[in-house]
Amino acid sequence: MDRVIIAVVLVAVAVGVAAWLQRKRPDAPTQPTSWTVPSQLDRDDFVRPDAPWLVVVFTSATCASCGGVHQKVALLESDTVATQDAEAVADRALHDRYGIDAVPTLVIADAEGIVRASFVGTVTAADLWATMADLREPGSVPPGCDHGQPPS
């Protein structure tokens, strides 16, 4: 009988210690609810500041999905659309200046540098091209098409 009492006491102490340790454990880290997207760019910071449109992809060499986004953006290069890949190490100053905290971050800016649309994360070619078409010629994309939104 003494052994049963000792076992019950030891189990109770173990449960008490476990509960106490559980309360001492820090909370799980929280994730940001949104990412920083610039609302204005200084066009002189980027290639071809005289082009009517600029599409910049903020990327990182260690980002698996960034290359695919950059490839889609590169296809937009034309006389009226300048494109640039701003890689995190090579273009650290741009990432810092514009507060980029997630990659890939894609911004589409007009001639004055006002960001008219943005995407954080991967983007489909259809969404990117529809967004660019609608910005260049409003109303050219049918209602209900999902595409980049201006930063809030």
Coordinates of C-alpha atoms in Angstrom, one line a residue:
M1 CA 0.0 0.0 0.0
D2 CA 2.9 2.4 0.8
R3 CA 4.2 1.8 -2.7
V4 CA 0.9 2.8 -4.3
I5 CA 0.8 6.0 -2.2
I6 CA 4.4 6.9 -3.2
A7 CA 3.6 6.2 -6.9
V8 CA 0.5 8.4 -6.8
V9 CA 2.4 11.2 -5.1
L10 CA 5.2 10.9 -7.7
V11 CA 2.7 11.0 -10.6
A12 CA 1.0 14.0 -9.1
V13 CA 4.3 15.8 -8.7
A14 CA 5.3 15.0 -12.3
V15 CA 1.9 16.3 -13.6
G16 CA 2.3 19.4 -11.5
V17 CA 5.9 20.0 -12.8
A18 CA 4.8 19.4 -16.4
A19 CA 1.9 21.8 -16.1
W20 CA 4.2 24.5 -14.6
L21 CA 6.8 24.0 -17.4
Q22 CA 4.1 24.2 -20.0
R23 CA 3.0 27.6 -18.7
K24 CA 6.7 28.8 -18.8
R25 CA 7.0 27.9 -22.5
P26 CA 7.0 31.0 -24.7
D27 CA 4.1 31.5 -27.2
A28 CA 4.7 30.4 -30.7
P29 CA 6.0 33.1 -32.9
T30 CA 3.4 35.1 -34.8
Q31 CA 3.6 35.9 -38.5
P32 CA 3.1 39.4 -39.9
T33 CA -0.4 39.9 -41.3
S34 CA 0.9 42.0 -44.2
W35 CA 4.1 42.8 -45.9
T36 CA 5.6 46.2 -46.7
V37 CA 4.9 47.4 -50.3
P38 CA 6.1 50.8 -51.3
S39 CA 3.5 53.3 -52.5
Q40 CA 6.0 55.6 -54.3
L41 CA 9.3 54.9 -56.0
D42 CA 12.0 57.4 -57.0
R43 CA 12.3 56.5 -60.6
D44 CA 15.9 57.7 -60.7
D45 CA 16.7 54.7 -58.4
F46 CA 15.8 52.3 -61.2
V47 CA 16.6 51.5 -64.9
R48 CA 15.2 53.8 -67.6
P49 CA 13.6 56.4 -65.4
D50 CA 12.1 58.0 -68.5
A51 CA 10.0 55.0 -69.5
P52 CA 6.2 55.5 -68.9
W53 CA 6.0 52.3 -66.8
L54 CA 8.4 50.4 -64.5
V55 CA 8.0 46.9 -63.2
V56 CA 10.4 46.0 -60.4
V57 CA 10.7 42.5 -58.8
F58 CA 12.4 42.6 -55.4
T59 CA 14.0 39.1 -55.2
S60 CA 16.6 37.0 -53.4
A61 CA 19.1 34.6 -54.8
T62 CA 18.0 32.1 -52.1
C63 CA 14.3 32.4 -53.1
A64 CA 13.0 29.4 -55.1
S65 CA 10.0 31.2 -56.6
C66 CA 11.7 34.5 -57.4
G67 CA 13.3 33.4 -60.7
G68 CA 9.9 32.4 -62.1
V69 CA 8.4 35.8 -61.3
H70 CA 11.4 37.6 -62.8
Q71 CA 11.1 35.6 -66.0
K72 CA 7.4 36.6 -66.4
V73 CA 8.3 40.3 -65.7
A74 CA 11.2 40.3 -68.2
L75 CA 8.7 39.5 -71.0
L76 CA 7.0 42.9 -70.4
E77 CA 10.2 44.8 -71.3
S78 CA 9.4 47.2 -74.2
D79 CA 9.9 50.8 -75.2
T80 CA 7.2 51.8 -72.8
V81 CA 7.8 49.3 -70.0
A82 CA 11.1 49.2 -68.1
T83 CA 11.8 46.1 -66.0
Q84 CA 14.3 45.4 -63.3
D85 CA 15.2 42.6 -60.9
A86 CA 16.3 44.0 -57.6
E87 CA 18.1 41.1 -55.9
A88 CA 18.5 41.4 -52.1
V89 CA 22.3 41.2 -51.9
A90 CA 23.2 43.0 -55.1
D91 CA 20.6 45.7 -54.5
R92 CA 20.5 45.8 -50.7
A93 CA 20.2 49.6 -50.7
L94 CA 16.9 49.4 -52.7
H95 CA 15.5 46.7 -50.4
D96 CA 16.4 48.8 -47.4
R97 CA 15.2 52.1 -48.8
Y98 CA 11.8 50.7 -49.8
G99 CA 11.4 48.5 -46.7
I100 CA 11.0 45.3 -48.6
D101 CA 10.5 42.5 -46.1
A102 CA 9.3 39.7 -48.3
V103 CA 10.3 38.3 -51.7
P104 CA 9.3 38.1 -54.3
T105 CA 7.6 41.6 -54.1
L106 CA 6.6 43.0 -57.5
V107 CA 5.5 46.6 -58.0
I108 CA 4.3 48.4 -61.1
A109 CA 4.9 52.1 -61.0
D110 CA 3.9 54.9 -63.5
A111 CA 6.1 57.6 -64.9
E112 CA 5.9 59.6 -61.6
G113 CA 6.9 56.6 -59.6
I114 CA 3.4 56.0 -58.0
V115 CA 2.9 52.3 -57.4
R116 CA -0.3 51.4 -59.2
A117 CA -0.3 47.7 -58.5
S118 CA 1.7 45.2 -56.5
F119 CA 2.0 41.5 -55.8
V120 CA 3.7 39.8 -52.8
G121 CA 4.6 36.2 -53.5
T122 CA 4.3 34.4 -56.7
V123 CA 2.1 35.7 -59.5
T124 CA 0.6 34.1 -62.5
A125 CA 1.6 35.4 -66.0
A126 CA -2.1 36.0 -66.7
D127 CA -2.6 38.1 -63.6
L128 CA 0.6 40.1 -64.2
W129 CA -0.2 40.7 -67.9
A130 CA -3.9 41.5 -67.2
T131 CA -2.8 44.0 -64.5
M132 CA -0.3 45.7 -66.8
A133 CA -2.9 45.8 -69.7
D134 CA -5.5 47.3 -67.4
L135 CA -3.1 49.9 -66.1
R136 CA -2.0 50.9 -69.5
E137 CA -5.6 50.9 -70.9
P138 CA -8.2 51.0 -68.2
G139 CA -11.2 48.8 -68.9
S140 CA -9.3 46.4 -71.1
V141 CA -9.6 43.5 -68.7
P142 CA -13.1 42.0 -68.3
P143 CA -14.8 42.6 -64.9
G144 CA -14.2 39.8 -62.4
C145 CA -10.6 39.1 -63.5
D146 CA -8.4 38.8 -60.5
H147 CA -5.3 41.0 -60.7
G148 CA -2.9 43.1 -58.6
Q149 CA -4.3 45.6 -56.2
P150 CA -2.8 49.0 -55.3
P151 CA -1.2 49.0 -51.9
S152 CA -3.5 50.0 -49.1

